[in-house]
Amino acid sequence: MKILVTGGAGFIGSHTVVELLNAGFSPVIIDDLSNSKKSVLQGLKNITGIDLPFYEGDCNDRDLLKKVISAEGIEGVIHFAAYKAVGESVDQPLKYYRNNVGSLVTLLEVLSELKIKNLVFSSSCTVYGQPDIVPVSESTPRKPAESPYGNTKTIGEDILRDTIKSGAALSIISLRYFNPIGAHPSAEIGELPTGVPNNLVPYITQTAIGIRKKLTVFGNDYNTKDGSNVRDFIHVVDLAKAHVSALNLLKKSEAPFYDVFNVGTGTGNSVLEIIETFEKVNDLKLNYEIGPRRSGDVEQIYGNVDKARDIMGWQVEKTLDDSLRDAWAWEKKINNK
Ligand code: UFG
């Protein structure tokens, strides 16, 4: 089954491409390289031995989508392509609505026109906002998004739900990602943040390698186990495999449906625990200090992932140690160390 992977050169997209191949699917990548690099394709080739079909372009480009889907004989799509910087989305909301919401609408129209049935959408635990209780499950009510970025995910889910309600001949799964970290164990692909990383683990690895002087822990006065924020950190390869499980479920479905699944580990770890574990598994000391809270941060969130296990037959295989070891191996590899 040929699968179009939009944003397939990105962090989660590239790892998913590998797992699709491992599971017998044939991925075709479309990516505008706005937040990824062409060198990812070489990393993918080193892992898989294959020169994957790659199209450079934007998913708002209807003609390109139509051309690629028809020419390649695509039967399903995983739609990763989106902007994801929370702070930037506050400053440039229209850029986010245009790209994240606009491309989803365009893609859905093209899928209907070309009668392509299967779609997996990248959603986020950001749709839960500041949750009242943890872990959050899929039946936990969503809350108003804290940023335009988060709102594009909430709106995206609503668009998909309404499309199915209208009787469209599509089967769609939204995966609500928690915090993806780590890298492929081969160290051939991983996260490639542009500029100063916003996310915790790339900031940690860049500090450990000497690109950044010091990590600041954004607050230790939260009402959590050690005062720092708690998140559900999932190895990117486990997250990638959830897309294979989602496609297998879509393939089996006879009638159109829409469903959502949490994709996390089911465990919450604090920022300080991440630092401690990173130091332990990699046998080094990290330069860090406690600083003020970052505005907009959720105090704590982690997922109940029973639904993904029970319905998709998916569960995590890797540990936090694996994630932080692989993240460090990748940082060393890209810095030739
Ligand atoms: N953190 C630090 N120092 C840093 C960077 C992060 O202490 O230099 C802390 C943050 O305060 C937070 C935790 O590390 O408590 C994780 O932060 P990330 O930025 O890595 O991840 P977030 O949980 O804030 O963001 C993630 C996704 C977003 C999504 C958001 C909503 O990256 O795409 O979850 O839940 F919108």
Short mmCIF file of C-alpha atoms and ligand atoms in Angstrom, two decimals:
data_model
loop_
_atom_site.label_atom_id
_atom_site.label_comp_id
_atom_site.label_asym_id
_atom_site.label_seq_id
_atom_site.Cartn_x
_atom_site.Cartn_y
_atom_site.Cartn_z
CA MET A 1 0.00 0.00 0.00
CA LYS A 2 1.46 3.33 -1.09
CA ILE A 3 1.30 6.00 1.59
CA LEU A 4 1.85 9.71 1.07
CA VAL A 5 3.74 11.12 4.04
CA THR A 6 3.38 14.90 4.13
CA GLY A 7 6.17 16.42 6.20
CA GLY A 8 8.04 13.15 5.74
CA ALA A 9 11.44 14.82 6.08
CA GLY A 10 10.56 16.15 9.54
CA PHE A 11 11.34 14.66 12.93
CA ILE A 12 8.31 12.40 13.42
CA GLY A 13 7.69 12.04 9.68
CA SER A 14 11.13 10.65 8.88
CA HIS A 15 10.97 8.06 11.66
CA THR A 16 7.52 7.05 10.48
CA VAL A 17 8.83 6.55 6.94
CA VAL A 18 11.28 3.96 8.30
CA GLU A 19 8.58 2.12 10.26
CA LEU A 20 6.25 2.14 7.25
CA LEU A 21 8.91 0.41 5.19
CA ASN A 22 9.59 -2.08 7.99
CA ALA A 23 5.88 -2.91 8.01
CA GLY A 24 5.64 -3.42 4.24
CA PHE A 25 4.11 -0.08 3.24
CA SER A 26 5.62 2.06 0.46
CA PRO A 27 6.05 5.66 1.61
CA VAL A 28 6.20 8.65 -0.72
CA ILE A 29 7.40 11.90 0.85
CA ILE A 30 6.21 15.43 0.25
CA ASP A 31 7.90 18.18 2.25
CA ASP A 32 8.54 21.87 1.66
CA LEU A 33 11.79 21.67 3.69
CA SER A 34 10.70 24.75 5.64
CA ASN A 35 11.66 23.06 8.91
CA SER A 36 13.67 20.08 7.69
CA LYS A 37 16.71 19.39 5.59
CA LYS A 38 17.29 17.42 2.43
CA SER A 39 20.09 15.52 4.21
CA VAL A 40 17.33 13.61 6.02
CA LEU A 41 16.76 11.74 2.74
CA GLN A 42 20.35 10.48 2.86
CA GLY A 43 19.84 9.36 6.46
CA LEU A 44 16.73 7.48 5.37
CA LYS A 45 18.67 5.87 2.54
CA ASN A 46 21.42 4.80 4.92
CA ILE A 47 18.85 3.07 7.14
CA THR A 48 16.61 1.56 4.50
CA GLY A 49 18.90 1.16 1.47
CA ILE A 50 16.20 2.79 -0.64
CA ASP A 51 16.03 6.06 -2.56
CA LEU A 52 12.56 7.11 -1.49
CA PRO A 53 10.27 9.06 -3.79
CA PHE A 54 10.47 12.69 -2.66
CA TYR A 55 8.54 15.75 -3.83
CA GLU A 56 9.50 19.20 -2.59
CA GLY A 57 6.44 21.33 -2.09
CA ASP A 58 3.70 22.75 0.05
CA CYS A 59 0.47 20.95 0.92
CA ASN A 60 -1.51 24.10 0.19
CA ASP A 61 -0.55 23.43 -3.43
CA ARG A 62 -3.61 21.56 -4.66
CA ASP A 63 -2.16 20.79 -8.09
CA LEU A 64 0.97 19.29 -6.60
CA LEU A 65 -1.04 17.11 -4.21
CA LYS A 66 -3.24 15.89 -7.04
CA LYS A 67 -0.27 15.19 -9.26
CA VAL A 68 1.65 13.24 -6.62
CA ILE A 69 -1.34 11.22 -5.42
CA SER A 70 -2.35 10.24 -8.96
CA ALA A 71 1.14 9.62 -10.32
CA GLU A 72 2.20 7.51 -7.34
CA GLY A 73 -1.04 5.55 -6.93
CA ILE A 74 -1.43 6.68 -3.31
CA GLU A 75 -3.95 4.76 -1.17
CA GLY A 76 -3.50 6.50 2.17
CA VAL A 77 -2.03 9.69 3.62
CA ILE A 78 -0.30 10.57 6.88
CA HIS A 79 -0.50 14.33 7.25
CA PHE A 80 2.39 15.59 9.39
CA ALA A 81 3.16 18.76 7.43
CA ALA A 82 2.54 21.69 9.77
CA TYR A 83 4.30 24.46 11.66
CA LYS A 84 4.80 23.70 15.34
CA ALA A 85 6.48 26.54 17.22
CA VAL A 86 4.13 27.69 19.95
CA GLY A 87 5.75 31.14 20.49
CA GLU A 88 6.00 31.90 16.79
CA SER A 89 2.32 31.05 16.39
CA VAL A 90 1.43 33.75 18.93
CA ASP A 91 3.36 36.33 16.88
CA GLN A 92 2.27 35.10 13.46
CA PRO A 93 -1.12 33.41 13.85
CA LEU A 94 -2.15 33.75 10.21
CA LYS A 95 0.97 31.92 9.07
CA TYR A 96 -0.16 29.02 11.29
CA TYR A 97 -3.81 29.06 10.25
CA ARG A 98 -2.85 29.30 6.57
CA ASN A 99 -0.37 26.44 6.71
CA ASN A 100 -1.85 24.07 9.28
CA VAL A 101 -5.57 24.56 8.69
CA GLY A 102 -5.36 25.56 5.02
CA SER A 103 -3.33 22.54 4.00
CA LEU A 104 -5.68 20.17 5.82
CA VAL A 105 -8.71 21.57 4.00
CA THR A 106 -6.90 21.37 0.66
CA LEU A 107 -5.80 17.82 1.36
CA LEU A 108 -9.33 16.71 2.33
CA GLU A 109 -10.77 18.20 -0.86
CA VAL A 110 -8.15 16.43 -2.95
CA LEU A 111 -8.72 13.12 -1.15
CA SER A 112 -12.47 13.34 -1.80
CA GLU A 113 -11.94 14.23 -5.42
CA LEU A 114 -9.49 11.39 -6.02
CA LYS A 115 -11.47 8.96 -3.84
CA ILE A 116 -8.62 8.21 -1.44
CA LYS A 117 -10.04 6.71 1.70
CA ASN A 118 -7.42 6.60 4.45
CA LEU A 119 -6.00 9.48 6.46
CA VAL A 120 -3.95 9.76 9.65
CA PHE A 121 -3.71 13.26 11.14
CA SER A 122 -1.03 14.58 13.50
CA SER A 123 -2.83 16.04 16.47
CA SER A 124 -1.40 16.89 19.86
CA CYS A 125 -2.08 16.61 23.56
CA THR A 126 -2.17 20.40 23.37
CA VAL A 127 -5.93 19.98 22.70
CA TYR A 128 -6.36 19.11 26.41
CA GLY A 129 -5.01 22.52 27.45
CA GLN A 130 -4.33 22.74 31.20
CA PRO A 131 -6.01 19.50 32.32
CA ASP A 132 -7.94 19.26 35.61
CA ILE A 133 -6.92 15.64 36.14
CA VAL A 134 -4.14 13.45 34.81
CA PRO A 135 -3.74 11.15 33.04
CA VAL A 136 -5.94 12.50 30.27
CA SER A 137 -7.90 10.03 28.16
CA GLU A 138 -9.61 10.57 24.83
CA SER A 139 -12.90 11.20 26.65
CA THR A 140 -11.35 14.01 28.72
CA PRO A 141 -13.00 17.19 27.45
CA ARG A 142 -10.75 19.34 25.31
CA LYS A 143 -10.03 22.84 26.55
CA PRO A 144 -9.57 26.09 24.67
CA ALA A 145 -6.13 26.07 23.11
CA GLU A 146 -3.38 28.10 24.76
CA SER A 147 -1.84 29.23 21.45
CA PRO A 148 -2.75 29.64 17.78
CA TYR A 149 -0.59 26.56 17.11
CA GLY A 150 -2.64 24.54 19.60
CA ASN A 151 -5.82 25.93 18.10
CA THR A 152 -4.83 24.69 14.64
CA LYS A 153 -4.82 21.16 16.09
CA THR A 154 -8.20 21.61 17.79
CA ILE A 155 -9.66 23.08 14.60
CA GLY A 156 -8.02 20.33 12.55
CA GLU A 157 -9.73 17.67 14.66
CA ASP A 158 -13.07 19.50 14.31
CA ILE A 159 -12.69 19.72 10.54
CA LEU A 160 -12.08 15.97 10.37
CA ARG A 161 -15.01 15.14 12.64
CA ASP A 162 -17.37 17.37 10.63
CA THR A 163 -16.12 15.92 7.34
CA ILE A 164 -16.97 12.39 8.47
CA LYS A 165 -20.32 13.58 9.89
CA SER A 166 -21.18 15.00 6.48
CA GLY A 167 -20.99 11.52 4.98
CA ALA A 168 -17.60 11.77 3.24
CA ALA A 169 -16.24 8.40 2.13
CA LEU A 170 -13.13 8.63 4.29
CA SER A 171 -11.73 6.85 7.31
CA ILE A 172 -9.68 9.10 9.53
CA ILE A 173 -7.63 8.70 12.68
CA SER A 174 -6.21 11.62 14.66
CA LEU A 175 -3.24 10.74 16.82
CA ARG A 176 -2.75 13.01 19.82
CA TYR A 177 0.99 13.05 20.36
CA PHE A 178 2.51 13.69 23.74
CA ASN A 179 6.19 14.76 23.83
CA PRO A 180 8.27 12.95 21.20
CA ILE A 181 11.98 12.68 22.01
CA GLY A 182 14.97 10.51 21.09
CA ALA A 183 16.20 9.56 17.66
CA HIS A 184 16.57 6.51 15.47
CA PRO A 185 18.92 4.03 17.23
CA SER A 186 21.14 4.04 14.12
CA ALA A 187 21.76 7.80 14.68
CA GLU A 188 21.06 8.31 10.97
CA ILE A 189 17.98 10.48 11.58
CA GLY A 190 16.79 12.57 14.51
CA GLU A 191 15.56 16.00 15.48
CA LEU A 192 17.07 18.98 13.62
CA PRO A 193 15.88 22.11 15.39
CA THR A 194 16.44 25.37 13.53
CA GLY A 195 18.02 28.05 15.72
CA VAL A 196 17.65 27.90 19.48
CA PRO A 197 15.57 24.84 20.39
CA ASN A 198 12.25 25.45 22.14
CA ASN A 199 11.92 21.86 23.25
CA LEU A 200 13.57 20.40 26.31
CA VAL A 201 15.55 17.43 25.03
CA PRO A 202 17.28 19.13 22.07
CA TYR A 203 18.15 21.97 24.47
CA ILE A 204 19.65 19.42 26.85
CA THR A 205 21.71 17.67 24.17
CA GLN A 206 22.92 20.98 22.70
CA THR A 207 23.99 22.08 26.18
CA ALA A 208 25.79 18.81 26.82
CA ILE A 209 27.69 19.11 23.54
CA GLY A 210 28.62 22.75 24.23
CA ILE A 211 26.44 24.61 21.69
CA ARG A 212 24.43 26.14 24.56
CA LYS A 213 26.02 27.25 27.80
CA LYS A 214 23.36 26.27 30.25
CA LEU A 215 19.88 24.79 30.36
CA THR A 216 17.28 26.77 32.27
CA VAL A 217 14.59 24.72 34.00
CA PHE A 218 11.45 26.79 33.61
CA GLY A 219 10.17 26.76 37.17
CA ASN A 220 10.44 24.43 40.18
CA ASP A 221 7.46 25.76 42.14
CA TYR A 222 4.69 23.85 40.38
CA ASN A 223 2.37 21.56 42.27
CA THR A 224 4.11 18.40 40.99
CA LYS A 225 6.29 15.67 42.47
CA ASP A 226 9.47 17.80 42.46
CA GLY A 227 8.10 21.21 41.49
CA SER A 228 9.08 21.05 37.81
CA ASN A 229 6.60 20.42 34.97
CA VAL A 230 5.54 16.87 34.16
CA ARG A 231 5.20 15.55 30.62
CA ASP A 232 4.74 12.24 28.84
CA PHE A 233 7.99 11.78 26.90
CA ILE A 234 7.69 9.14 24.18
CA HIS A 235 10.48 7.67 22.03
CA VAL A 236 9.95 8.91 18.47
CA VAL A 237 10.28 5.35 17.10
CA ASP A 238 7.41 4.17 19.31
CA LEU A 239 5.39 7.16 18.15
CA ALA A 240 6.25 6.34 14.52
CA LYS A 241 4.99 2.79 15.00
CA ALA A 242 1.62 4.10 16.17
CA HIS A 243 1.10 5.41 12.62
CA VAL A 244 1.59 1.91 11.23
CA SER A 245 -0.99 0.60 13.72
CA ALA A 246 -3.38 3.39 12.72
CA LEU A 247 -3.02 2.55 9.03
CA ASN A 248 -3.63 -1.14 9.75
CA LEU A 249 -6.84 -0.19 11.55
CA LEU A 250 -7.92 2.08 8.68
CA LYS A 251 -7.22 -0.69 6.16
CA LYS A 252 -9.53 -3.05 8.05
CA SER A 253 -12.41 -0.60 8.27
CA GLU A 254 -15.25 -1.08 5.84
CA ALA A 255 -17.38 1.92 6.73
CA PRO A 256 -16.13 5.49 7.06
CA PHE A 257 -15.25 6.52 10.60
CA TYR A 258 -13.38 9.10 12.62
CA ASP A 259 -11.54 8.32 15.83
CA VAL A 260 -8.83 9.81 18.06
CA PHE A 261 -6.09 8.09 20.05
CA ASN A 262 -3.62 9.31 22.63
CA VAL A 263 -0.08 8.33 21.74
CA GLY A 264 2.15 8.54 24.77
CA THR A 265 3.77 6.24 27.30
CA GLY A 266 1.12 6.57 30.00
CA THR A 267 3.79 7.81 32.43
CA GLY A 268 4.59 11.33 33.53
CA ASN A 269 8.19 12.40 34.07
CA SER A 270 9.29 15.74 35.42
CA VAL A 271 11.80 18.04 33.75
CA LEU A 272 14.24 17.40 36.62
CA GLU A 273 13.81 13.62 36.19
CA ILE A 274 14.67 13.99 32.51
CA ILE A 275 17.87 15.84 33.38
CA GLU A 276 18.78 13.25 36.02
CA THR A 277 18.10 10.33 33.67
CA PHE A 278 20.02 12.00 30.83
CA GLU A 279 23.04 12.41 33.13
CA LYS A 280 22.77 8.82 34.39
CA VAL A 281 22.40 6.96 31.08
CA ASN A 282 25.05 9.02 29.31
CA ASP A 283 27.40 9.29 32.28
CA LEU A 284 27.84 13.06 32.18
CA LYS A 285 26.94 16.20 34.07
CA LEU A 286 24.64 18.80 32.62
CA ASN A 287 25.06 22.50 33.29
CA TYR A 288 21.63 23.76 34.36
CA GLU A 289 19.92 26.24 36.63
CA ILE A 290 16.42 26.81 37.88
CA GLY A 291 14.79 29.83 36.28
CA PRO A 292 11.35 31.44 36.22
CA ARG A 293 8.29 29.75 34.76
CA ARG A 294 7.77 29.95 30.98
CA SER A 295 4.45 31.56 30.15
CA GLY A 296 1.84 29.23 28.69
CA ASP A 297 3.36 26.04 30.15
CA VAL A 298 0.92 23.36 31.30
CA GLU A 299 1.69 22.25 34.87
CA GLN A 300 1.46 18.55 34.21
CA ILE A 301 0.10 16.28 31.52
CA TYR A 302 0.45 12.65 30.61
CA GLY A 303 -1.80 10.32 28.74
CA ASN A 304 -3.92 7.30 29.44
CA VAL A 305 -3.04 5.18 26.40
CA ASP A 306 -5.28 2.17 26.99
CA LYS A 307 -7.44 2.94 23.97
CA ALA A 308 -4.49 2.72 21.55
CA ARG A 309 -3.51 -0.59 23.13
CA ASP A 310 -7.01 -2.06 23.12
CA ILE A 311 -8.16 -0.93 19.67
CA MET A 312 -4.98 -0.45 17.64
CA GLY A 313 -2.92 -3.11 19.43
CA TRP A 314 -0.16 -0.55 19.89
CA GLN A 315 2.02 0.05 22.92
CA VAL A 316 5.43 1.49 23.63
CA GLU A 317 8.46 -0.77 23.52
CA LYS A 318 11.21 1.66 24.48
CA THR A 319 12.15 3.21 27.81
CA LEU A 320 13.06 6.73 28.85
CA ASP A 321 16.67 5.53 29.12
CA ASP A 322 16.55 4.43 25.46
CA SER A 323 15.15 7.81 24.41
CA LEU A 324 17.80 9.84 26.19
CA ARG A 325 20.62 7.57 25.07
CA ASP A 326 19.48 7.80 21.45
CA ALA A 327 19.00 11.58 21.66
CA TRP A 328 22.59 11.96 22.86
CA ALA A 329 24.02 9.58 20.23
CA TRP A 330 22.27 11.66 17.55
CA GLU A 331 23.58 14.98 18.92
CA LYS A 332 27.12 13.55 18.92
CA LYS A 333 26.70 12.22 15.38
CA ILE A 334 25.56 15.56 13.92
CA ASN A 335 28.47 17.31 15.62
CA ASN A 336 30.98 14.71 14.45
CA LYS A 337 31.85 13.72 18.02
N1 UFG B 1 11.66 23.22 29.42
C1 UFG B 1 12.64 23.77 30.25
N2 UFG B 1 13.70 24.38 29.67
C2 UFG B 1 13.84 24.46 28.31
C3 UFG B 1 12.85 23.89 27.47
C4 UFG B 1 11.77 23.29 28.07
O1 UFG B 1 12.52 23.70 31.47
O2 UFG B 1 14.82 25.05 27.86
C5 UFG B 1 10.50 22.55 30.04
C6 UFG B 1 9.21 23.25 29.71
O3 UFG B 1 8.97 24.30 30.62
C7 UFG B 1 8.23 22.10 29.83
C8 UFG B 1 9.04 20.87 29.44
O4 UFG B 1 10.40 21.27 29.52
O5 UFG B 1 7.83 21.97 31.15
C9 UFG B 1 8.76 20.40 28.04
O6 UFG B 1 8.87 21.50 27.17
P1 UFG B 1 8.84 21.35 25.59
O7 UFG B 1 8.93 22.72 25.02
O8 UFG B 1 9.85 20.35 25.16
O9 UFG B 1 7.44 20.69 25.33
P2 UFG B 1 5.98 21.23 25.68
O10 UFG B 1 5.37 20.19 26.54
O11 UFG B 1 5.97 22.61 26.17
O12 UFG B 1 5.40 21.31 24.23
C10 UFG B 1 4.87 20.21 23.64
C11 UFG B 1 5.02 20.29 22.12
C12 UFG B 1 4.16 21.37 21.56
C13 UFG B 1 2.76 21.30 22.12
C14 UFG B 1 2.80 21.29 23.62
C15 UFG B 1 1.43 21.26 24.19
O13 UFG B 1 6.37 20.54 21.76
O14 UFG B 1 4.10 21.19 20.17
O15 UFG B 1 3.54 20.18 24.03
O16 UFG B 1 1.19 20.29 25.09
F1 UFG B 1 2.03 22.35 21.75
#
